[in-house]
Amino acid sequence: MFNSVSITDQIYWVGINDRRTALFENLWPLDHGVAYNSYLIVDEKIALVDTVDGGQTSEYLGKIKQIIGPDRKVDYLIVNHMEPDHSGTMQSIVELYPDIKIVGNPKTFDMIQNFYGITENHYAVKEGDIIDLGTHKLKFYMTPMVHWPETMMAYEETNQILFSGDAFGSFGALDGGIFNDEVDMHFFEDEMRRYYSNIVGKYGATVQSALKKLGSLEIKTICATHGPIWRNDISTVVSLYDKWSKYEAEEGVVIVYGTMYGNTGKMAETIGRTLSEEGIKNIKIYDASKTHASFILRDIWKYKGLIIGSCAYNTAMFPPVQSLTDKLLHVGLKNRILGIFGTYSWNGGGVSNLMKFAEAIKLPVVTEPVEAKCAACGNDIEGCMAMAKEMVKKLREQA
Ligand code: FEO
């Protein structure tokens, strides 16, 4: 007996929950797991929309066979996205259903050949093409770089369901609840933003193009490849994606610092306290050595203010702060107000390199940086307080 879930009387969630893998893409912590969603449409023809990671193949195939029985075959495999967390079971599906038509675009087929050596039964679709399954009709939209070059989406016209690939997806296993109205959406909104900022965030411009392309569709349900299925509040999830891909942020400040012996950390505490006294409610302070960058990036994507501190380390930034700033440059963070502080120690390198980072990422710096020699003294504390106050002024001016 396998758990599959009906979305309509002919469309099923046949996804898999992964609570075993520690790091998604071998990079991003999965403290609460992740779901690989796949969908089965059972009509005169049967279509499978994406597959799952290869780790739980027998359960996945069992779900499909349980629904369609031993005699029917899957006619189409829709490959909206080729990253192996969704294509990892493709070879098993092709072995089970050797006549299956694999639906994709030229970039998909190039990857299928190079990942899996599958060269036959390719069924190419282009923008606006429709596959007619009987009652259900799948219309295809090319959405490149959301977040790989081959990515596309399928819109099921009869039930107005968008199969969106990674777009609108989130980290977090589906612990019983499958639909957005069955789960804690505070948790999933955070995990969705962590997924967006770390996995998709570099591609804001192409996400915007995709949203514009899909803007005229009536969408009743969004079936992404991760996270809950949205069967209501569609405008909420679309507006979140719109906001994130435009790098829009709300009032609040992330303070992140690197410190060896606590002196740079104490400066962060002063900045945080001053922000609070000035009326900022949303303040997140992170020690970059302790908290994985994916969670810090999640909050940086939410709040307009970003204050980064670093001690000096062999005339460079403290390595965890260096790593975080590299990530921020990689994803091309925009539209934030930056503050910089740190400690000089014996030859500097933390603050001076943070200033180089500010120049490279082209974000305005709220005040001159505050750099204590070793432990912050009176002037340094005053500098931290002044930077926090100026940050609040700028946040209010730009609200
Ligand atoms: Fe969920 Fe881009 O893979």
mmCIF file of C-alpha atoms and ligand atoms in Angstrom:
data_model
loop_
_atom_site.group_PDB
_atom_site.id
_atom_site.type_symbol
_atom_site.label_atom_id
_atom_site.label_comp_id
_atom_site.label_asym_id
_atom_site.label_seq_id
_atom_site.Cartn_x
_atom_site.Cartn_y
_atom_site.Cartn_z
ATOM 1 C CA MET A 1 0.000 0.000 0.000
ATOM 2 C CA PHE A 2 1.505 3.304 -1.105
ATOM 3 C CA ASN A 3 0.363 6.808 -0.280
ATOM 4 C CA SER A 4 -0.694 8.819 -3.258
ATOM 5 C CA VAL A 5 -3.084 11.751 -3.028
ATOM 6 C CA SER A 6 -5.891 12.795 -5.396
ATOM 7 C CA ILE A 7 -5.715 16.368 -6.624
ATOM 8 C CA THR A 8 -8.741 15.781 -8.864
ATOM 9 C CA ASP A 9 -10.471 12.485 -9.642
ATOM 10 C CA GLN A 10 -7.929 11.878 -12.434
ATOM 11 C CA ILE A 11 -4.806 13.695 -11.258
ATOM 12 C CA TYR A 12 -2.633 12.331 -8.459
ATOM 13 C CA TRP A 13 0.342 13.422 -6.401
ATOM 14 C CA VAL A 14 2.816 10.553 -6.555
ATOM 15 C CA GLY A 15 5.711 12.397 -4.902
ATOM 16 C CA ILE A 16 8.271 11.196 -2.391
ATOM 17 C CA ASN A 17 9.330 12.674 0.928
ATOM 18 C CA ASP A 18 13.042 12.648 1.668
ATOM 19 C CA ARG A 19 13.899 12.945 5.367
ATOM 20 C CA ARG A 20 17.201 11.138 5.004
ATOM 21 C CA THR A 21 19.360 13.375 2.813
ATOM 22 C CA ALA A 22 21.294 15.926 4.866
ATOM 23 C CA LEU A 23 22.144 18.432 2.131
ATOM 24 C CA PHE A 24 20.110 19.337 -0.955
ATOM 25 C CA GLU A 25 22.435 19.571 -3.984
ATOM 26 C CA ASN A 26 25.010 18.421 -1.396
ATOM 27 C CA LEU A 27 25.055 22.067 -0.258
ATOM 28 C CA TRP A 28 21.873 23.219 1.482
ATOM 29 C CA PRO A 29 20.779 21.807 4.871
ATOM 30 C CA LEU A 30 17.536 19.849 4.898
ATOM 31 C CA ASP A 31 16.718 20.116 8.591
ATOM 32 C CA HIS A 32 13.064 19.404 7.825
ATOM 33 C CA GLY A 33 13.533 17.257 4.729
ATOM 34 C CA VAL A 34 12.275 17.926 1.239
ATOM 35 C CA ALA A 35 9.544 16.553 -1.032
ATOM 36 C CA TYR A 36 10.153 15.624 -4.659
ATOM 37 C CA ASN A 37 6.740 16.044 -6.235
ATOM 38 C CA SER A 38 5.646 14.114 -9.288
ATOM 39 C CA TYR A 39 2.143 14.021 -10.742
ATOM 40 C CA LEU A 40 0.157 11.410 -12.644
ATOM 41 C CA ILE A 41 -2.697 12.331 -15.010
ATOM 42 C CA VAL A 42 -4.872 9.315 -15.817
ATOM 43 C CA ASP A 43 -6.982 9.942 -18.912
ATOM 44 C CA GLU A 44 -7.401 8.124 -22.244
ATOM 45 C CA LYS A 45 -3.662 8.665 -22.363
ATOM 46 C CA ILE A 46 -1.605 8.695 -19.170
ATOM 47 C CA ALA A 47 0.993 11.354 -18.460
ATOM 48 C CA LEU A 48 3.565 11.550 -15.699
ATOM 49 C CA VAL A 49 4.787 15.043 -14.883
ATOM 50 C CA ASP A 50 8.434 14.933 -13.789
ATOM 51 C CA THR A 51 9.874 12.061 -11.749
ATOM 52 C CA VAL A 52 11.670 12.049 -8.382
ATOM 53 C CA ASP A 53 15.155 11.665 -6.935
ATOM 54 C CA GLY A 54 16.584 8.198 -7.416
ATOM 55 C CA GLY A 55 16.785 7.318 -3.707
ATOM 56 C CA GLN A 56 13.272 5.853 -3.314
ATOM 57 C CA THR A 57 12.589 4.382 -6.726
ATOM 58 C CA SER A 58 10.627 1.302 -5.677
ATOM 59 C CA GLU A 59 8.188 3.333 -3.581
ATOM 60 C CA TYR A 60 7.733 5.781 -6.436
ATOM 61 C CA LEU A 61 7.093 3.097 -9.052
ATOM 62 C CA GLY A 62 4.798 1.338 -6.594
ATOM 63 C CA LYS A 63 2.624 4.429 -6.335
ATOM 64 C CA ILE A 64 2.240 4.673 -10.100
ATOM 65 C CA LYS A 65 1.472 0.969 -10.535
ATOM 66 C CA GLN A 66 -1.012 1.029 -7.680
ATOM 67 C CA ILE A 67 -3.018 3.764 -9.437
ATOM 68 C CA ILE A 68 -2.964 2.535 -13.042
ATOM 69 C CA GLY A 69 -2.694 -1.203 -12.424
ATOM 70 C CA PRO A 70 -0.421 -3.712 -14.176
ATOM 71 C CA ASP A 71 -2.015 -3.536 -17.629
ATOM 72 C CA ARG A 72 -2.034 0.167 -18.450
ATOM 73 C CA LYS A 73 1.124 1.985 -19.502
ATOM 74 C CA VAL A 74 2.274 5.546 -19.016
ATOM 75 C CA ASP A 75 2.150 7.228 -22.440
ATOM 76 C CA TYR A 76 4.010 10.472 -21.763
ATOM 77 C CA LEU A 77 6.738 11.589 -19.399
ATOM 78 C CA ILE A 78 6.664 15.393 -19.183
ATOM 79 C CA VAL A 79 10.146 16.635 -18.287
ATOM 80 C CA ASN A 80 9.723 20.183 -17.063
ATOM 81 C CA HIS A 81 13.143 20.173 -15.415
ATOM 82 C CA MET A 82 16.182 17.922 -15.733
ATOM 83 C CA GLU A 83 17.968 18.472 -12.432
ATOM 84 C CA PRO A 84 18.438 14.931 -11.080
ATOM 85 C CA ASP A 85 16.195 15.496 -8.048
ATOM 86 C CA HIS A 86 13.405 15.313 -10.666
ATOM 87 C CA SER A 87 14.913 13.198 -13.408
ATOM 88 C CA GLY A 88 16.656 10.667 -11.143
ATOM 89 C CA THR A 89 14.019 7.992 -11.745
ATOM 90 C CA MET A 90 13.747 8.551 -15.481
ATOM 91 C CA GLN A 91 15.744 5.465 -16.456
ATOM 92 C CA SER A 92 13.552 3.232 -14.274
ATOM 93 C CA ILE A 93 10.418 4.715 -15.820
ATOM 94 C CA VAL A 94 11.765 4.130 -19.338
ATOM 95 C CA GLU A 95 12.662 0.528 -18.444
ATOM 96 C CA LEU A 96 9.153 -0.042 -17.061
ATOM 97 C CA TYR A 97 7.372 1.692 -19.946
ATOM 98 C CA PRO A 98 9.724 1.355 -22.945
ATOM 99 C CA ASP A 99 7.283 2.975 -25.398
ATOM 100 C CA ILE A 100 6.822 6.089 -23.262
ATOM 101 C CA LYS A 101 7.222 9.402 -25.114
ATOM 102 C CA ILE A 102 9.615 11.699 -23.302
ATOM 103 C CA VAL A 103 8.340 15.259 -23.653
ATOM 104 C CA GLY A 104 10.781 18.153 -23.585
ATOM 105 C CA ASN A 105 12.589 20.743 -25.681
ATOM 106 C CA PRO A 106 15.959 20.521 -27.469
ATOM 107 C CA LYS A 107 17.853 21.552 -24.312
ATOM 108 C CA THR A 108 16.022 18.856 -22.335
ATOM 109 C CA PHE A 109 16.982 16.168 -24.835
ATOM 110 C CA ASP A 110 20.599 17.250 -24.841
ATOM 111 C CA MET A 111 20.673 16.792 -21.062
ATOM 112 C CA ILE A 112 18.751 13.490 -21.161
ATOM 113 C CA GLN A 113 21.325 12.100 -23.550
ATOM 114 C CA ASN A 114 24.258 13.400 -21.531
ATOM 115 C CA PHE A 115 22.939 12.459 -18.076
ATOM 116 C CA TYR A 116 21.303 9.127 -18.911
ATOM 117 C CA GLY A 117 22.247 8.138 -22.458
ATOM 118 C CA ILE A 118 18.588 7.977 -23.496
ATOM 119 C CA THR A 119 18.359 8.882 -27.175
ATOM 120 C CA GLU A 120 14.986 7.469 -28.248
ATOM 121 C CA ASN A 121 11.315 8.333 -27.938
ATOM 122 C CA HIS A 122 11.974 12.058 -27.608
ATOM 123 C CA TYR A 123 8.800 14.086 -28.191
ATOM 124 C CA ALA A 124 9.663 17.744 -28.734
ATOM 125 C CA VAL A 125 7.342 20.557 -27.735
ATOM 126 C CA LYS A 126 7.715 24.281 -28.227
ATOM 127 C CA GLU A 127 5.968 27.330 -26.843
ATOM 128 C CA GLY A 128 2.185 26.946 -26.990
ATOM 129 C CA ASP A 129 2.131 23.292 -28.131
ATOM 130 C CA ILE A 130 -0.634 21.144 -26.665
ATOM 131 C CA ILE A 131 -0.684 17.447 -25.831
ATOM 132 C CA ASP A 132 -4.227 16.103 -25.769
ATOM 133 C CA LEU A 133 -4.696 13.282 -23.247
ATOM 134 C CA GLY A 134 -8.464 12.998 -23.745
ATOM 135 C CA THR A 135 -10.269 15.225 -21.288
ATOM 136 C CA HIS A 136 -7.033 16.843 -20.181
ATOM 137 C CA LYS A 137 -4.934 19.085 -22.367
ATOM 138 C CA LEU A 138 -1.405 20.099 -21.473
ATOM 139 C CA LYS A 139 -0.153 23.360 -22.953
ATOM 140 C CA PHE A 140 3.572 24.133 -22.756
ATOM 141 C CA TYR A 141 5.357 27.325 -21.833
ATOM 142 C CA MET A 142 9.115 27.691 -22.149
ATOM 143 C CA THR A 143 10.543 29.293 -18.998
ATOM 144 C CA PRO A 144 14.326 29.106 -19.443
ATOM 145 C CA MET A 145 16.594 29.801 -16.475
ATOM 146 C CA VAL A 146 13.985 29.171 -13.810
ATOM 147 C CA HIS A 147 16.518 27.967 -12.887
ATOM 148 C CA TRP A 148 18.176 25.815 -15.591
ATOM 149 C CA PRO A 149 18.203 26.492 -19.346
ATOM 150 C CA GLU A 150 15.758 23.692 -20.258
ATOM 151 C CA THR A 151 13.073 24.583 -17.697
ATOM 152 C CA MET A 152 9.511 24.735 -18.963
ATOM 153 C CA MET A 153 6.026 24.535 -17.455
ATOM 154 C CA ALA A 154 2.873 22.633 -18.408
ATOM 155 C CA TYR A 155 -0.591 24.122 -17.960
ATOM 156 C CA GLU A 156 -3.505 21.688 -17.774
ATOM 157 C CA GLU A 157 -6.311 23.638 -19.394
ATOM 158 C CA THR A 158 -9.350 21.648 -18.246
ATOM 159 C CA ASN A 159 -8.655 21.964 -14.513
ATOM 160 C CA GLN A 160 -6.477 25.091 -14.809
ATOM 161 C CA ILE A 161 -3.528 23.472 -13.083
ATOM 162 C CA LEU A 162 -0.004 24.790 -13.584
ATOM 163 C CA PHE A 163 2.792 22.242 -13.300
ATOM 164 C CA SER A 164 5.504 24.736 -12.531
ATOM 165 C CA GLY A 165 8.712 22.769 -11.924
ATOM 166 C CA ASP A 166 10.871 24.296 -9.196
ATOM 167 C CA ALA A 167 9.056 27.644 -9.395
ATOM 168 C CA PHE A 168 6.914 28.208 -6.273
ATOM 169 C CA GLY A 169 8.580 25.226 -4.602
ATOM 170 C CA SER A 170 10.047 25.031 -1.132
ATOM 171 C CA PHE A 171 12.232 22.959 1.145
ATOM 172 C CA GLY A 172 10.445 20.924 3.830
ATOM 173 C CA ALA A 173 8.980 17.434 3.621
ATOM 174 C CA LEU A 174 5.198 17.141 3.385
ATOM 175 C CA ASP A 175 4.390 15.724 6.823
ATOM 176 C CA GLY A 176 0.900 14.453 6.050
ATOM 177 C CA GLY A 177 -0.420 17.751 4.693
ATOM 178 C CA ILE A 178 0.023 18.021 0.929
ATOM 179 C CA PHE A 179 -2.021 21.135 0.088
ATOM 180 C CA ASN A 180 -1.270 24.693 1.168
ATOM 181 C CA ASP A 181 -4.433 24.827 3.298
ATOM 182 C CA GLU A 182 -3.359 21.674 5.169
ATOM 183 C CA VAL A 183 0.082 22.861 6.316
ATOM 184 C CA ASP A 184 1.704 25.579 8.433
ATOM 185 C CA MET A 185 2.275 28.211 5.794
ATOM 186 C CA HIS A 186 4.502 30.342 8.081
ATOM 187 C CA PHE A 187 6.989 27.492 8.034
ATOM 188 C CA PHE A 188 6.612 26.891 4.312
ATOM 189 C CA GLU A 189 6.847 30.552 3.377
ATOM 190 C CA ASP A 190 10.233 30.697 5.121
ATOM 191 C CA GLU A 191 11.362 27.468 3.486
ATOM 192 C CA MET A 192 10.057 28.681 0.132
ATOM 193 C CA ARG A 193 12.070 31.874 0.458
ATOM 194 C CA ARG A 194 15.138 29.860 1.471
ATOM 195 C CA TYR A 195 14.652 27.705 -1.621
ATOM 196 C CA TYR A 196 14.090 30.746 -3.808
ATOM 197 C CA SER A 197 17.031 32.794 -2.518
ATOM 198 C CA ASN A 198 19.551 29.959 -2.594
ATOM 199 C CA ILE A 199 18.472 27.988 -5.655
ATOM 200 C CA VAL A 200 16.609 30.375 -7.956
ATOM 201 C CA GLY A 201 17.539 33.836 -6.621
ATOM 202 C CA LYS A 202 20.303 34.513 -9.130
ATOM 203 C CA TYR A 203 17.704 34.467 -11.908
ATOM 204 C CA GLY A 204 15.331 37.284 -10.923
ATOM 205 C CA ALA A 205 15.124 38.639 -14.477
ATOM 206 C CA THR A 206 14.135 35.304 -16.021
ATOM 207 C CA VAL A 207 11.647 34.629 -13.214
ATOM 208 C CA GLN A 208 10.100 37.994 -14.068
ATOM 209 C CA SER A 209 9.881 36.971 -17.756
ATOM 210 C CA ALA A 210 8.180 33.709 -16.770
ATOM 211 C CA LEU A 211 5.685 35.501 -14.508
ATOM 212 C CA LYS A 212 4.790 37.898 -17.319
ATOM 213 C CA LYS A 213 4.313 34.993 -19.716
ATOM 214 C CA LEU A 214 2.017 33.184 -17.271
ATOM 215 C CA GLY A 215 0.217 36.372 -16.236
ATOM 216 C CA SER A 216 -2.786 35.869 -18.520
ATOM 217 C CA LEU A 217 -3.516 32.295 -17.384
ATOM 218 C CA GLU A 218 -6.399 31.444 -15.075
ATOM 219 C CA ILE A 219 -4.639 29.301 -12.485
ATOM 220 C CA LYS A 220 -6.648 27.381 -9.897
ATOM 221 C CA THR A 221 -3.885 25.095 -8.676
ATOM 222 C CA ILE A 222 -0.091 25.238 -8.715
ATOM 223 C CA CYS A 223 1.738 21.925 -8.601
ATOM 224 C CA ALA A 224 5.426 22.600 -8.035
ATOM 225 C CA THR A 225 8.131 19.962 -7.803
ATOM 226 C CA HIS A 226 8.813 20.728 -4.117
ATOM 227 C CA GLY A 227 6.647 21.772 -1.193
ATOM 228 C CA PRO A 228 2.875 21.997 -0.875
ATOM 229 C CA ILE A 229 0.383 22.102 -3.739
ATOM 230 C CA TRP A 230 -1.341 25.477 -3.892
ATOM 231 C CA ARG A 231 -5.059 24.940 -4.410
ATOM 232 C CA ASN A 232 -6.103 28.399 -3.235
ATOM 233 C CA ASP A 233 -4.402 31.734 -2.483
ATOM 234 C CA ILE A 234 -2.721 31.574 -5.885
ATOM 235 C CA SER A 235 -2.297 35.349 -5.942
ATOM 236 C CA THR A 236 -0.359 35.139 -2.643
ATOM 237 C CA VAL A 237 2.258 32.730 -3.918
ATOM 238 C CA VAL A 238 2.569 34.524 -7.258
ATOM 239 C CA SER A 239 3.007 37.891 -5.546
ATOM 240 C CA LEU A 240 5.716 36.448 -3.282
ATOM 241 C CA TYR A 241 7.625 35.286 -6.347
ATOM 242 C CA ASP A 242 7.064 38.627 -8.023
ATOM 243 C CA LYS A 243 8.422 40.479 -4.992
ATOM 244 C CA TRP A 244 11.432 38.225 -4.488
ATOM 245 C CA SER A 245 12.404 38.256 -8.141
ATOM 246 C CA LYS A 246 12.290 42.059 -8.120
ATOM 247 C CA TYR A 247 14.541 42.049 -5.023
ATOM 248 C CA GLU A 248 11.868 43.944 -3.091
ATOM 249 C CA ALA A 249 12.217 43.815 0.681
ATOM 250 C CA GLU A 250 10.422 44.938 3.814
ATOM 251 C CA GLU A 251 11.481 47.006 6.816
ATOM 252 C CA GLY A 252 13.955 45.096 8.915
ATOM 253 C CA VAL A 253 17.685 44.478 9.284
ATOM 254 C CA VAL A 254 19.898 41.409 9.125
ATOM 255 C CA ILE A 255 23.139 41.799 11.070
ATOM 256 C CA VAL A 256 25.674 39.106 10.327
ATOM 257 C CA TYR A 257 29.154 38.998 11.749
ATOM 258 C CA GLY A 258 32.291 36.926 12.012
ATOM 259 C CA THR A 259 34.187 37.012 15.281
ATOM 260 C CA MET A 260 36.957 34.912 16.839
ATOM 261 C CA TYR A 261 36.879 36.103 20.435
ATOM 262 C CA GLY A 262 33.624 38.045 20.607
ATOM 263 C CA ASN A 263 34.733 41.632 20.057
ATOM 264 C CA THR A 264 33.080 42.046 16.636
ATOM 265 C CA GLY A 265 30.069 40.204 18.071
ATOM 266 C CA LYS A 266 29.697 42.801 20.834
ATOM 267 C CA MET A 267 29.541 45.544 18.196
ATOM 268 C CA ALA A 268 26.708 43.631 16.521
ATOM 269 C CA GLU A 269 24.799 43.596 19.824
ATOM 270 C CA THR A 270 25.129 47.379 20.134
ATOM 271 C CA ILE A 271 23.895 47.884 16.585
ATOM 272 C CA GLY A 272 20.957 45.545 17.161
ATOM 273 C CA ARG A 273 19.954 47.245 20.414
ATOM 274 C CA THR A 274 20.079 50.687 18.826
ATOM 275 C CA LEU A 275 17.954 49.542 15.897
ATOM 276 C CA SER A 276 15.399 48.265 18.375
ATOM 277 C CA GLU A 277 15.407 51.496 20.387
ATOM 278 C CA GLU A 278 14.764 53.310 17.115
ATOM 279 C CA GLY A 279 11.643 51.203 16.559
ATOM 280 C CA ILE A 280 12.791 48.434 14.196
ATOM 281 C CA LYS A 281 10.960 45.233 15.084
ATOM 282 C CA ASN A 282 12.441 42.851 12.531
ATOM 283 C CA ILE A 283 16.075 42.402 13.508
ATOM 284 C CA LYS A 284 17.978 39.163 12.902
ATOM 285 C CA ILE A 285 21.514 38.776 14.250
ATOM 286 C CA TYR A 286 23.598 35.869 12.983
ATOM 287 C CA ASP A 287 27.055 34.583 13.817
ATOM 288 C CA ALA A 288 28.321 33.491 10.397
ATOM 289 C CA SER A 289 30.408 30.698 11.965
ATOM 290 C CA LYS A 290 27.346 29.051 13.470
ATOM 291 C CA THR A 291 24.368 29.558 11.147
ATOM 292 C CA HIS A 292 24.455 28.061 7.670
ATOM 293 C CA ALA A 293 24.516 30.760 5.010
ATOM 294 C CA SER A 294 21.308 29.444 3.415
ATOM 295 C CA PHE A 295 19.282 30.601 6.434
ATOM 296 C CA ILE A 296 21.042 33.971 6.517
ATOM 297 C CA LEU A 297 20.404 34.462 2.798
ATOM 298 C CA ARG A 298 16.732 33.575 3.366
ATOM 299 C CA ASP A 299 16.406 36.525 5.753
ATOM 300 C CA ILE A 300 18.565 38.853 3.674
ATOM 301 C CA TRP A 301 16.005 38.246 0.903
ATOM 302 C CA LYS A 302 13.277 39.450 3.237
ATOM 303 C CA TYR A 303 14.704 42.601 4.825
ATOM 304 C CA LYS A 304 15.944 45.822 3.309
ATOM 305 C CA GLY A 305 18.802 46.516 5.748
ATOM 306 C CA LEU A 306 21.979 44.433 5.812
ATOM 307 C CA ILE A 307 24.815 45.116 8.238
ATOM 308 C CA ILE A 308 27.911 42.933 7.927
ATOM 309 C CA GLY A 309 30.777 42.776 10.413
ATOM 310 C CA SER A 310 34.098 40.980 10.273
ATOM 311 C CA CYS A 311 37.180 40.693 12.360
ATOM 312 C CA ALA A 312 40.474 40.628 10.502
ATOM 313 C CA TYR A 313 41.916 37.210 9.758
ATOM 314 C CA ASN A 314 45.421 37.037 8.309
ATOM 315 C CA THR A 315 44.781 40.428 6.657
ATOM 316 C CA ALA A 316 41.555 39.178 5.066
ATOM 317 C CA MET A 317 37.898 38.856 6.027
ATOM 318 C CA PHE A 318 36.995 36.169 8.526
ATOM 319 C CA PRO A 319 36.441 33.084 6.283
ATOM 320 C CA PRO A 320 32.716 32.487 7.029
ATOM 321 C CA VAL A 321 31.993 36.151 6.236
ATOM 322 C CA GLN A 322 34.088 35.922 3.081
ATOM 323 C CA SER A 323 32.059 32.878 2.069
ATOM 324 C CA LEU A 324 28.771 34.677 2.701
ATOM 325 C CA THR A 325 29.803 37.757 0.724
ATOM 326 C CA ASP A 326 30.905 35.496 -2.145
ATOM 327 C CA LYS A 327 27.421 33.969 -2.142
ATOM 328 C CA LEU A 328 25.794 37.401 -2.153
ATOM 329 C CA LEU A 329 27.903 38.408 -5.145
ATOM 330 C CA HIS A 330 27.053 35.131 -6.852
ATOM 331 C CA VAL A 331 23.301 35.640 -6.524
ATOM 332 C CA GLY A 332 23.602 39.337 -7.433
ATOM 333 C CA LEU A 333 21.776 40.771 -4.446
ATOM 334 C CA LYS A 334 20.216 44.157 -5.217
ATOM 335 C CA ASN A 335 18.166 46.880 -3.601
ATOM 336 C CA ARG A 336 19.562 46.686 -0.069
ATOM 337 C CA ILE A 337 21.081 49.269 2.279
ATOM 338 C CA LEU A 338 24.439 48.143 3.600
ATOM 339 C CA GLY A 339 26.325 48.838 6.831
ATOM 340 C CA ILE A 340 29.868 47.663 7.580
ATOM 341 C CA PHE A 341 31.766 47.215 10.822
ATOM 342 C CA GLY A 342 34.527 45.116 12.342
ATOM 343 C CA THR A 343 37.857 44.969 14.124
ATOM 344 C CA TYR A 344 41.340 45.741 12.826
ATOM 345 C CA SER A 345 43.523 43.667 15.172
ATOM 346 C CA TRP A 346 47.164 43.729 14.045
ATOM 347 C CA ASN A 347 46.890 44.523 10.355
ATOM 348 C CA GLY A 348 43.251 44.905 9.348
ATOM 349 C CA GLY A 349 41.611 43.146 6.397
ATOM 350 C CA GLY A 350 38.043 42.543 7.606
ATOM 351 C CA VAL A 351 36.540 45.985 7.111
ATOM 352 C CA SER A 352 38.752 46.961 4.163
ATOM 353 C CA ASN A 353 37.685 43.864 2.239
ATOM 354 C CA LEU A 354 34.043 44.363 3.185
ATOM 355 C CA MET A 355 34.305 47.815 1.593
ATOM 356 C CA LYS A 356 35.680 46.181 -1.574
ATOM 357 C CA PHE A 357 32.705 43.824 -1.456
ATOM 358 C CA ALA A 358 30.314 46.803 -1.169
ATOM 359 C CA GLU A 359 31.875 48.328 -4.247
ATOM 360 C CA ALA A 360 31.695 45.066 -6.182
ATOM 361 C CA ILE A 361 28.058 44.406 -5.340
ATOM 362 C CA LYS A 362 27.135 48.060 -5.944
ATOM 363 C CA LEU A 363 25.102 48.540 -2.771
ATOM 364 C CA PRO A 364 25.118 51.911 -1.014
ATOM 365 C CA VAL A 365 26.884 52.009 2.355
ATOM 366 C CA VAL A 366 24.850 53.775 5.001
ATOM 367 C CA THR A 367 27.768 55.478 6.814
ATOM 368 C CA GLU A 368 31.523 55.230 6.911
ATOM 369 C CA PRO A 369 32.394 51.786 8.266
ATOM 370 C CA VAL A 370 33.026 51.427 11.977
ATOM 371 C CA GLU A 371 36.331 49.711 12.674
ATOM 372 C CA ALA A 372 37.524 49.123 16.229
ATOM 373 C CA LYS A 373 41.209 48.408 16.818
ATOM 374 C CA CYS A 374 40.671 45.290 18.948
ATOM 375 C CA ALA A 375 37.905 45.590 21.551
ATOM 376 C CA ALA A 376 35.421 48.367 20.748
ATOM 377 C CA CYS A 377 35.872 51.481 22.920
ATOM 378 C CA GLY A 378 33.801 54.642 23.384
ATOM 379 C CA ASN A 379 34.152 56.086 19.868
ATOM 380 C CA ASP A 380 33.530 52.717 18.265
ATOM 381 C CA ILE A 381 30.371 52.167 20.292
ATOM 382 C CA GLU A 382 29.148 55.617 19.330
ATOM 383 C CA GLY A 383 29.960 54.815 15.692
ATOM 384 C CA CYS A 384 27.900 51.611 15.870
ATOM 385 C CA MET A 385 24.967 53.511 17.358
ATOM 386 C CA ALA A 386 25.230 56.253 14.734
ATOM 387 C CA MET A 387 25.318 53.665 11.928
ATOM 388 C CA ALA A 388 22.192 51.971 13.305
ATOM 389 C CA LYS A 389 20.372 55.314 13.534
ATOM 390 C CA GLU A 390 21.333 56.249 9.992
ATOM 391 C CA MET A 391 20.174 52.831 8.792
ATOM 392 C CA VAL A 392 16.753 53.444 10.363
ATOM 393 C CA LYS A 393 16.569 56.894 8.762
ATOM 394 C CA LYS A 394 17.350 55.466 5.321
ATOM 395 C CA LEU A 395 14.890 52.581 5.771
ATOM 396 C CA ARG A 396 12.138 55.049 6.633
ATOM 397 C CA GLU A 397 13.040 57.347 3.722
ATOM 398 C CA GLN A 398 12.833 54.420 1.307
ATOM 399 C CA ALA A 399 9.722 52.788 2.797
HETATM 400 FE FE1 FEO B 1 14.334 20.779 -7.672
HETATM 401 FE FE2 FEO B 1 16.257 22.468 -9.800
HETATM 402 O O1 FEO B 1 15.716 20.953 -8.886
#
